[in-house]
PDB file of N, CA and C in Angstrom:
ATOM      1  N   ARG A   1     -16.757  72.313 125.266  1.00  0.00           N
ATOM      2  CA  ARG A   1     -16.714  70.847 125.373  1.00  0.00           C
ATOM      3  C   ARG A   1     -17.585  70.255 124.236  1.00  0.00           C
ATOM      4  N   GLY A   2     -17.035  69.128 123.773  1.00  0.00           N
ATOM      5  CA  GLY A   2     -17.771  68.491 122.657  1.00  0.00           C
ATOM      6  C   GLY A   2     -17.293  68.848 121.241  1.00  0.00           C
ATOM      7  N   THR A   3     -16.395  69.750 121.186  1.00  0.00           N
ATOM      8  CA  THR A   3     -15.833  70.140 119.876  1.00  0.00           C
ATOM      9  C   THR A   3     -14.633  69.311 119.536  1.00  0.00           C
ATOM     10  N   THR A   4     -14.617  69.050 118.237  1.00  0.00           N
ATOM     11  CA  THR A   4     -13.372  68.223 117.700  1.00  0.00           C
ATOM     12  C   THR A   4     -12.197  69.050 117.493  1.00  0.00           C
ATOM     13  N   VAL A   5     -11.047  68.813 117.885  1.00  0.00           N
ATOM     14  CA  VAL A   5      -9.837  69.497 117.673  1.00  0.00           C
ATOM     15  C   VAL A   5      -9.205  68.781 116.444  1.00  0.00           C
ATOM     16  N   SER A   6      -9.038  69.553 115.307  1.00  0.00           N
ATOM     17  CA  SER A   6      -8.487  68.862 114.091  1.00  0.00           C
ATOM     18  C   SER A   6      -7.076  69.422 113.853  1.00  0.00           C
ATOM     19  N   VAL A   7      -6.137  68.467 113.643  1.00  0.00           N
ATOM     20  CA  VAL A   7      -4.690  68.914 113.496  1.00  0.00           C
ATOM     21  C   VAL A   7      -4.346  68.438 112.075  1.00  0.00           C
ATOM     22  N   VAL A   8      -3.953  69.374 111.239  1.00  0.00           N
ATOM     23  CA  VAL A   8      -3.535  68.984 109.802  1.00  0.00           C
ATOM     24  C   VAL A   8      -2.078  69.268 109.592  1.00  0.00           C
ATOM     25  N   ASP A   9      -1.316  68.286 109.071  1.00  0.00           N
ATOM     26  CA  ASP A   9       0.049  68.637 108.692  1.00  0.00           C
ATOM     27  C   ASP A   9       0.239  69.022 107.282  1.00  0.00           C
ATOM     28  N   GLN A  10       0.441  70.281 107.094  1.00  0.00           N
ATOM     29  CA  GLN A  10       0.610  70.811 105.712  1.00  0.00           C
ATOM     30  C   GLN A  10       1.939  71.025 105.329  1.00  0.00           C
ATOM     31  N   GLY A  11       2.902  70.607 106.129  1.00  0.00           N
ATOM     32  CA  GLY A  11       4.304  70.792 105.991  1.00  0.00           C
ATOM     33  C   GLY A  11       4.951  69.598 105.354  1.00  0.00           C
ATOM     34  N   GLY A  12       6.315  69.525 105.431  1.00  0.00           N
ATOM     35  CA  GLY A  12       7.092  68.489 104.793  1.00  0.00           C
ATOM     36  C   GLY A  12       7.632  67.546 105.754  1.00  0.00           C
ATOM     37  N   GLU A  13       7.317  67.575 107.014  1.00  0.00           N
ATOM     38  CA  GLU A  13       7.895  66.785 108.017  1.00  0.00           C
ATOM     39  C   GLU A  13       6.778  66.097 108.845  1.00  0.00           C
ATOM     40  N   PRO A  14       6.982  64.791 109.324  1.00  0.00           N
ATOM     41  CA  PRO A  14       5.902  64.313 110.234  1.00  0.00           C
ATOM     42  C   PRO A  14       6.009  64.921 111.545  1.00  0.00           C
ATOM     43  N   HIS A  15       4.891  64.928 112.322  1.00  0.00           N
ATOM     44  CA  HIS A  15       4.791  65.402 113.696  1.00  0.00           C
ATOM     45  C   HIS A  15       4.020  64.559 114.476  1.00  0.00           C
ATOM     46  N   THR A  16       3.901  64.862 115.831  1.00  0.00           N
ATOM     47  CA  THR A  16       2.855  64.195 116.721  1.00  0.00           C
ATOM     48  C   THR A  16       2.045  65.337 117.325  1.00  0.00           C
ATOM     49  N   PHE A  17       0.848  64.955 117.733  1.00  0.00           N
ATOM     50  CA  PHE A  17       0.022  66.006 118.495  1.00  0.00           C
ATOM     51  C   PHE A  17      -0.319  65.177 119.861  1.00  0.00           C
ATOM     52  N   THR A  18       0.662  65.166 120.737  1.00  0.00           N
ATOM     53  CA  THR A  18       0.583  64.244 121.908  1.00  0.00           C
ATOM     54  C   THR A  18       0.173  65.096 123.225  1.00  0.00           C
ATOM     55  N   GLU A  19      -0.791  64.612 123.900  1.00  0.00           N
ATOM     56  CA  GLU A  19      -1.149  65.262 125.123  1.00  0.00           C
ATOM     57  C   GLU A  19       0.001  64.973 126.136  1.00  0.00           C
ATOM     58  N   VAL A  20       0.354  66.081 126.875  1.00  0.00           N
ATOM     59  CA  VAL A  20       1.412  65.915 127.837  1.00  0.00           C
ATOM     60  C   VAL A  20       0.930  66.559 129.287  1.00  0.00           C
ATOM     61  N   ALA A  21       1.501  66.178 130.333  1.00  0.00           N
ATOM     62  CA  ALA A  21       1.296  66.852 131.541  1.00  0.00           C
ATOM     63  C   ALA A  21       1.852  68.263 131.572  1.00  0.00           C
ATOM     64  N   GLN A  22       3.037  68.521 131.130  1.00  0.00           N
ATOM     65  CA  GLN A  22       3.614  69.696 130.903  1.00  0.00           C
ATOM     66  C   GLN A  22       4.643  69.693 129.760  1.00  0.00           C
ATOM     67  N   PHE A  23       4.919  70.905 129.114  1.00  0.00           N
ATOM     68  CA  PHE A  23       5.781  70.837 128.023  1.00  0.00           C
ATOM     69  C   PHE A  23       7.248  70.568 128.460  1.00  0.00           C
ATOM     70  N   GLY A  24       7.910  69.956 127.466  1.00  0.00           N
ATOM     71  CA  GLY A  24       9.220  69.630 127.720  1.00  0.00           C
ATOM     72  C   GLY A  24       9.870  69.056 126.330  1.00  0.00           C
ATOM     73  N   GLY A  25      10.893  68.194 126.543  1.00  0.00           N
ATOM     74  CA  GLY A  25      11.547  67.669 125.406  1.00  0.00           C
ATOM     75  C   GLY A  25      10.889  66.568 124.739  1.00  0.00           C
ATOM     76  N   GLY A  26      11.191  66.280 123.488  1.00  0.00           N
ATOM     77  CA  GLY A  26      10.624  65.109 122.808  1.00  0.00           C
ATOM     78  C   GLY A  26      11.589  63.953 122.752  1.00  0.00           C
ATOM     79  N   PHE A  27      11.356  63.091 121.870  1.00  0.00           N
ATOM     80  CA  PHE A  27      12.215  61.759 121.812  1.00  0.00           C
ATOM     81  C   PHE A  27      13.398  61.994 120.811  1.00  0.00           C
ATOM     82  N   VAL A  28      13.590  63.116 120.200  1.00  0.00           N
ATOM     83  CA  VAL A  28      14.752  63.282 119.427  1.00  0.00           C
ATOM     84  C   VAL A  28      15.721  64.329 120.256  1.00  0.00           C
ATOM     85  N   GLU A  29      16.607  63.754 120.962  1.00  0.00           N
ATOM     86  CA  GLU A  29      17.283  64.506 121.918  1.00  0.00           C
ATOM     87  C   GLU A  29      17.989  65.734 121.383  1.00  0.00           C
ATOM     88  N   PRO A  30      18.637  65.580 120.143  1.00  0.00           N
ATOM     89  CA  PRO A  30      19.373  66.914 119.671  1.00  0.00           C
ATOM     90  C   PRO A  30      18.426  68.017 119.483  1.00  0.00           C
ATOM     91  N   LEU A  31      17.013  67.806 119.385  1.00  0.00           N
ATOM     92  CA  LEU A  31      16.134  68.864 119.096  1.00  0.00           C
ATOM     93  C   LEU A  31      15.480  69.413 120.406  1.00  0.00           C
ATOM     94  N   ASN A  32      15.981  68.957 121.528  1.00  0.00           N
ATOM     95  CA  ASN A  32      15.357  69.277 122.876  1.00  0.00           C
ATOM     96  C   ASN A  32      15.865  70.543 123.416  1.00  0.00           C
ATOM     97  N   HIS A  33      17.020  71.043 122.968  1.00  0.00           N
ATOM     98  CA  HIS A  33      17.701  72.236 123.491  1.00  0.00           C
ATOM     99  C   HIS A  33      17.757  72.100 125.032  1.00  0.00           C
ATOM    100  N   GLY A  34      18.366  71.037 125.428  1.00  0.00           N
ATOM    101  CA  GLY A  34      18.666  70.751 126.975  1.00  0.00           C
ATOM    102  C   GLY A  34      17.439  70.360 127.810  1.00  0.00           C
ATOM    103  N   GLU A  35      16.266  70.391 127.273  1.00  0.00           N
ATOM    104  CA  GLU A  35      15.117  70.045 128.016  1.00  0.00           C
ATOM    105  C   GLU A  35      15.060  68.495 128.224  1.00  0.00           C
ATOM    106  N   PRO A  36      14.673  67.897 129.270  1.00  0.00           N
ATOM    107  CA  PRO A  36      14.573  66.399 129.324  1.00  0.00           C
ATOM    108  C   PRO A  36      13.308  65.980 128.601  1.00  0.00           C
ATOM    109  N   THR A  37      13.289  64.810 128.103  1.00  0.00           N
ATOM    110  CA  THR A  37      12.113  64.261 127.326  1.00  0.00           C
ATOM    111  C   THR A  37      10.977  63.988 128.401  1.00  0.00           C
ATOM    112  N   VAL A  38       9.803  64.574 127.965  1.00  0.00           N
ATOM    113  CA  VAL A  38       8.598  64.281 128.832  1.00  0.00           C
ATOM    114  C   VAL A  38       8.275  62.845 128.812  1.00  0.00           C
ATOM    115  N   PRO A  39       7.719  62.246 129.882  1.00  0.00           N
ATOM    116  CA  PRO A  39       7.427  60.995 129.898  1.00  0.00           C
ATOM    117  C   PRO A  39       6.477  60.506 128.750  1.00  0.00           C
ATOM    118  N   GLU A  40       5.534  61.220 128.405  1.00  0.00           N
ATOM    119  CA  GLU A  40       4.642  60.837 127.416  1.00  0.00           C
ATOM    120  C   GLU A  40       5.194  60.697 125.983  1.00  0.00           C
ATOM    121  N   CYS A  41       6.439  61.279 125.868  1.00  0.00           N
ATOM    122  CA  CYS A  41       7.061  61.086 124.410  1.00  0.00           C
ATOM    123  C   CYS A  41       8.189  60.031 124.516  1.00  0.00           C
ATOM    124  N   ALA A  42       8.371  59.511 125.730  1.00  0.00           N
ATOM    125  CA  ALA A  42       9.496  58.490 125.831  1.00  0.00           C
ATOM    126  C   ALA A  42       9.201  57.354 124.893  1.00  0.00           C
ATOM    127  N   GLY A  43      10.264  56.767 124.334  1.00  0.00           N
ATOM    128  CA  GLY A  43      10.266  55.578 123.505  1.00  0.00           C
ATOM    129  C   GLY A  43       9.926  55.849 121.987  1.00  0.00           C
ATOM    130  N   GLY A  44       9.542  57.185 121.699  1.00  0.00           N
ATOM    131  CA  GLY A  44       9.269  57.646 120.330  1.00  0.00           C
ATOM    132  C   GLY A  44       8.076  56.735 119.704  1.00  0.00           C
ATOM    133  N   PHE A  45       8.107  56.454 118.474  1.00  0.00           N
ATOM    134  CA  PHE A  45       7.053  55.725 117.770  1.00  0.00           C
ATOM    135  C   PHE A  45       6.949  54.308 118.191  1.00  0.00           C
ATOM    136  N   SER A  46       7.945  53.741 119.001  1.00  0.00           N
ATOM    137  CA  SER A  46       7.745  52.403 119.536  1.00  0.00           C
ATOM    138  C   SER A  46       6.724  52.508 120.727  1.00  0.00           C
ATOM    139  N   ASN A  47       6.492  53.516 121.323  1.00  0.00           N
ATOM    140  CA  ASN A  47       5.439  53.903 122.363  1.00  0.00           C
ATOM    141  C   ASN A  47       4.063  54.008 121.498  1.00  0.00           C
ATOM    142  N   VAL A  48       3.297  53.064 121.828  1.00  0.00           N
ATOM    143  CA  VAL A  48       1.952  53.038 120.990  1.00  0.00           C
ATOM    144  C   VAL A  48       1.154  54.297 121.302  1.00  0.00           C
ATOM    145  N   ALA A  49       1.135  54.808 122.463  1.00  0.00           N
ATOM    146  CA  ALA A  49       0.483  56.198 122.756  1.00  0.00           C
ATOM    147  C   ALA A  49       1.061  57.281 121.832  1.00  0.00           C
ATOM    148  N   VAL A  50       2.267  57.356 121.645  1.00  0.00           N
ATOM    149  CA  VAL A  50       2.967  58.341 120.670  1.00  0.00           C
ATOM    150  C   VAL A  50       2.543  58.020 119.322  1.00  0.00           C
ATOM    151  N   ALA A  51       2.738  56.822 118.834  1.00  0.00           N
ATOM    152  CA  ALA A  51       2.377  56.387 117.489  1.00  0.00           C
ATOM    153  C   ALA A  51       0.848  56.798 117.056  1.00  0.00           C
ATOM    154  N   ARG A  52       0.077  56.645 118.045  1.00  0.00           N
ATOM    155  CA  ARG A  52      -1.350  57.028 117.746  1.00  0.00           C
ATOM    156  C   ARG A  52      -1.598  58.526 117.517  1.00  0.00           C
ATOM    157  N   THR A  53      -0.618  59.274 117.913  1.00  0.00           N
ATOM    158  CA  THR A  53      -0.665  60.710 117.693  1.00  0.00           C
ATOM    159  C   THR A  53       0.039  61.267 116.583  1.00  0.00           C
ATOM    160  N   ARG A  54       0.712  60.465 115.736  1.00  0.00           N
ATOM    161  CA  ARG A  54       1.439  60.879 114.661  1.00  0.00           C
ATOM    162  C   ARG A  54       0.576  61.477 113.520  1.00  0.00           C
ATOM    163  N   VAL A  55       1.130  62.544 113.026  1.00  0.00           N
ATOM    164  CA  VAL A  55       0.425  63.245 111.898  1.00  0.00           C
ATOM    165  C   VAL A  55       1.438  63.312 110.796  1.00  0.00           C
ATOM    166  N   THR A  56       1.240  62.616 109.706  1.00  0.00           N
ATOM    167  CA  THR A  56       2.226  62.567 108.664  1.00  0.00           C
ATOM    168  C   THR A  56       1.751  63.675 107.610  1.00  0.00           C
ATOM    169  N   GLN A  57       2.789  63.994 106.685  1.00  0.00           N
ATOM    170  CA  GLN A  57       2.400  64.924 105.635  1.00  0.00           C
ATOM    171  C   GLN A  57       1.206  64.810 104.864  1.00  0.00           C
ATOM    172  N   GLY A  58       0.304  65.788 104.909  1.00  0.00           N
ATOM    173  CA  GLY A  58      -0.923  65.672 104.284  1.00  0.00           C
ATOM    174  C   GLY A  58      -2.098  64.977 104.952  1.00  0.00           C
ATOM    175  N   SER A  59      -1.911  64.564 106.199  1.00  0.00           N
ATOM    176  CA  SER A  59      -2.905  63.797 106.937  1.00  0.00           C
ATOM    177  C   SER A  59      -3.464  64.676 108.129  1.00  0.00           C
ATOM    178  N   ARG A  60      -4.426  64.165 108.674  1.00  0.00           N
ATOM    179  CA  ARG A  60      -5.232  64.967 109.678  1.00  0.00           C
ATOM    180  C   ARG A  60      -5.398  64.032 111.005  1.00  0.00           C
ATOM    181  N   LEU A  61      -5.259  64.597 112.081  1.00  0.00           N
ATOM    182  CA  LEU A  61      -5.714  63.921 113.406  1.00  0.00           C
ATOM    183  C   LEU A  61      -6.751  64.568 114.068  1.00  0.00           C
ATOM    184  N   ASP A  62      -7.832  63.970 114.487  1.00  0.00           N
ATOM    185  CA  ASP A  62      -8.957  64.513 115.148  1.00  0.00           C
ATOM    186  C   ASP A  62      -8.885  64.031 116.632  1.00  0.00           C
ATOM    187  N   VAL A  63      -8.989  65.019 117.574  1.00  0.00           N
ATOM    188  CA  VAL A  63      -8.935  64.709 119.025  1.00  0.00           C
ATOM    189  C   VAL A  63     -10.335  65.080 119.488  1.00  0.00           C
ATOM    190  N   THR A  64     -10.989  64.090 120.118  1.00  0.00           N
ATOM    191  CA  THR A  64     -12.283  64.284 120.605  1.00  0.00           C
ATOM    192  C   THR A  64     -12.380  63.854 122.143  1.00  0.00           C
ATOM    193  N   GLY A  65     -13.439  64.176 122.884  1.00  0.00           N
ATOM    194  CA  GLY A  65     -13.713  63.761 124.130  1.00  0.00           C
ATOM    195  C   GLY A  65     -12.753  64.363 125.185  1.00  0.00           C
ATOM    196  N   LEU A  66     -12.364  65.574 124.888  1.00  0.00           N
ATOM    197  CA  LEU A  66     -11.573  66.221 126.076  1.00  0.00           C
ATOM    198  C   LEU A  66     -12.260  66.616 127.162  1.00  0.00           C
ATOM    199  N   SER A  67     -11.943  66.447 128.322  1.00  0.00           N
ATOM    200  CA  SER A  67     -12.571  66.837 129.482  1.00  0.00           C
ATOM    201  C   SER A  67     -12.451  68.340 129.805  1.00  0.00           C
ATOM    202  N   LYS A  68     -13.275  68.831 130.626  1.00  0.00           N
ATOM    203  CA  LYS A  68     -13.228  70.238 130.999  1.00  0.00           C
ATOM    204  C   LYS A  68     -11.815  70.533 131.719  1.00  0.00           C
ATOM    205  N   GLY A  69     -11.240  71.605 131.317  1.00  0.00           N
ATOM    206  CA  GLY A  69      -9.905  71.982 131.879  1.00  0.00           C
ATOM    207  C   GLY A  69      -8.935  72.246 130.804  1.00  0.00           C
ATOM    208  N   LYS A  70      -7.692  72.437 131.309  1.00  0.00           N
ATOM    209  CA  LYS A  70      -6.556  72.843 130.326  1.00  0.00           C
ATOM    210  C   LYS A  70      -5.937  71.610 129.924  1.00  0.00           C
ATOM    211  N   HIS A  71      -5.543  71.494 128.658  1.00  0.00           N
ATOM    212  CA  HIS A  71      -4.830  70.317 128.057  1.00  0.00           C
ATOM    213  C   HIS A  71      -3.742  70.860 127.329  1.00  0.00           C
ATOM    214  N   PHE A  72      -2.595  70.168 127.502  1.00  0.00           N
ATOM    215  CA  PHE A  72      -1.314  70.559 126.874  1.00  0.00           C
ATOM    216  C   PHE A  72      -0.909  69.445 125.672  1.00  0.00           C
ATOM    217  N   PHE A  73      -0.637  69.937 124.562  1.00  0.00           N
ATOM    218  CA  PHE A  73      -0.289  69.071 123.480  1.00  0.00           C
ATOM    219  C   PHE A  73       1.156  69.600 122.861  1.00  0.00           C
ATOM    220  N   GLN A  74       1.954  68.674 122.603  1.00  0.00           N
ATOM    221  CA  GLN A  74       3.310  68.962 121.902  1.00  0.00           C
ATOM    222  C   GLN A  74       3.569  67.975 120.806  1.00  0.00           C
ATOM    223  N   CYS A  75       4.374  68.396 119.884  1.00  0.00           N
ATOM    224  CA  CYS A  75       5.100  67.484 118.924  1.00  0.00           C
ATOM    225  C   CYS A  75       6.061  66.803 119.714  1.00  0.00           C
ATOM    226  N   CYS A  76       6.172  65.458 119.719  1.00  0.00           N
ATOM    227  CA  CYS A  76       7.232  64.727 120.401  1.00  0.00           C
ATOM    228  C   CYS A  76       8.489  64.591 119.557  1.00  0.00           C
ATOM    229  N   ILE A  77       8.473  65.122 118.381  1.00  0.00           N
ATOM    230  CA  ILE A  77       9.689  65.273 117.445  1.00  0.00           C
ATOM    231  C   ILE A  77      10.246  66.713 117.594  1.00  0.00           C
ATOM    232  N   HIS A  78       9.365  67.638 117.373  1.00  0.00           N
ATOM    233  CA  HIS A  78       9.720  69.088 117.531  1.00  0.00           C
ATOM    234  C   HIS A  78       9.036  69.732 118.643  1.00  0.00           C
ATOM    235  N   PRO A  79       9.608  69.573 119.850  1.00  0.00           N
ATOM    236  CA  PRO A  79       8.947  70.044 121.144  1.00  0.00           C
ATOM    237  C   PRO A  79       8.649  71.482 121.269  1.00  0.00           C
ATOM    238  N   TRP A  80       9.162  72.359 120.409  1.00  0.00           N
ATOM    239  CA  TRP A  80       8.829  73.773 120.456  1.00  0.00           C
ATOM    240  C   TRP A  80       7.461  73.967 119.771  1.00  0.00           C
ATOM    241  N   MET A  81       7.016  72.966 119.128  1.00  0.00           N
ATOM    242  CA  MET A  81       5.637  73.074 118.509  1.00  0.00           C
ATOM    243  C   MET A  81       4.679  72.558 119.573  1.00  0.00           C
ATOM    244  N   HIS A  82       3.915  73.432 120.269  1.00  0.00           N
ATOM    245  CA  HIS A  82       3.018  72.991 121.290  1.00  0.00           C
ATOM    246  C   HIS A  82       1.906  74.023 121.415  1.00  0.00           C
ATOM    247  N   ALA A  83       0.760  73.427 122.058  1.00  0.00           N
ATOM    248  CA  ALA A  83      -0.331  74.233 122.149  1.00  0.00           C
ATOM    249  C   ALA A  83      -1.103  73.894 123.467  1.00  0.00           C
ATOM    250  N   ALA A  84      -1.742  74.857 124.095  1.00  0.00           N
ATOM    251  CA  ALA A  84      -2.605  74.664 125.286  1.00  0.00           C
ATOM    252  C   ALA A  84      -3.997  74.927 124.924  1.00  0.00           C
ATOM    253  N   ILE A  85      -4.909  73.905 125.208  1.00  0.00           N
ATOM    254  CA  ILE A  85      -6.294  74.019 124.827  1.00  0.00           C
ATOM    255  C   ILE A  85      -7.103  74.070 126.087  1.00  0.00           C
ATOM    256  N   GLU A  86      -7.928  75.039 126.269  1.00  0.00           N
ATOM    257  CA  GLU A  86      -8.861  75.048 127.473  1.00  0.00           C
ATOM    258  C   GLU A  86     -10.260  74.739 127.065  1.00  0.00           C
ATOM    259  N   VAL A  87     -10.836  73.654 127.657  1.00  0.00           N
ATOM    260  CA  VAL A  87     -12.087  73.100 127.426  1.00  0.00           C
ATOM    261  C   VAL A  87     -13.015  73.710 128.497  1.00  0.00           C
ATOM    262  N   GLN A  88     -14.073  74.293 128.074  1.00  0.00           N
ATOM    263  CA  GLN A  88     -15.104  74.900 129.185  1.00  0.00           C
ATOM    264  C   GLN A  88     -16.326  74.149 129.121  1.00  0.00           C
TER     265      GLN A  88
END
């Protein structure tokens, strides 16, 4: 607890690092492989919560203040890109 999680986009595509209740599909339906879009990704970048988690090429997103427990993050564009972080 108290550690900053830093996410850096070193690739050629924009991504998001969006906290979700459970992993699922993003807002680009053809990339979801049949998975429904998770509520946290709905609306894409017109959803302010998603837009705040955007990580563009060469940029960094810092996540702070995570509470104790397990947190799930995924890219709302490329939903196979996901991570579970456990805060102790």
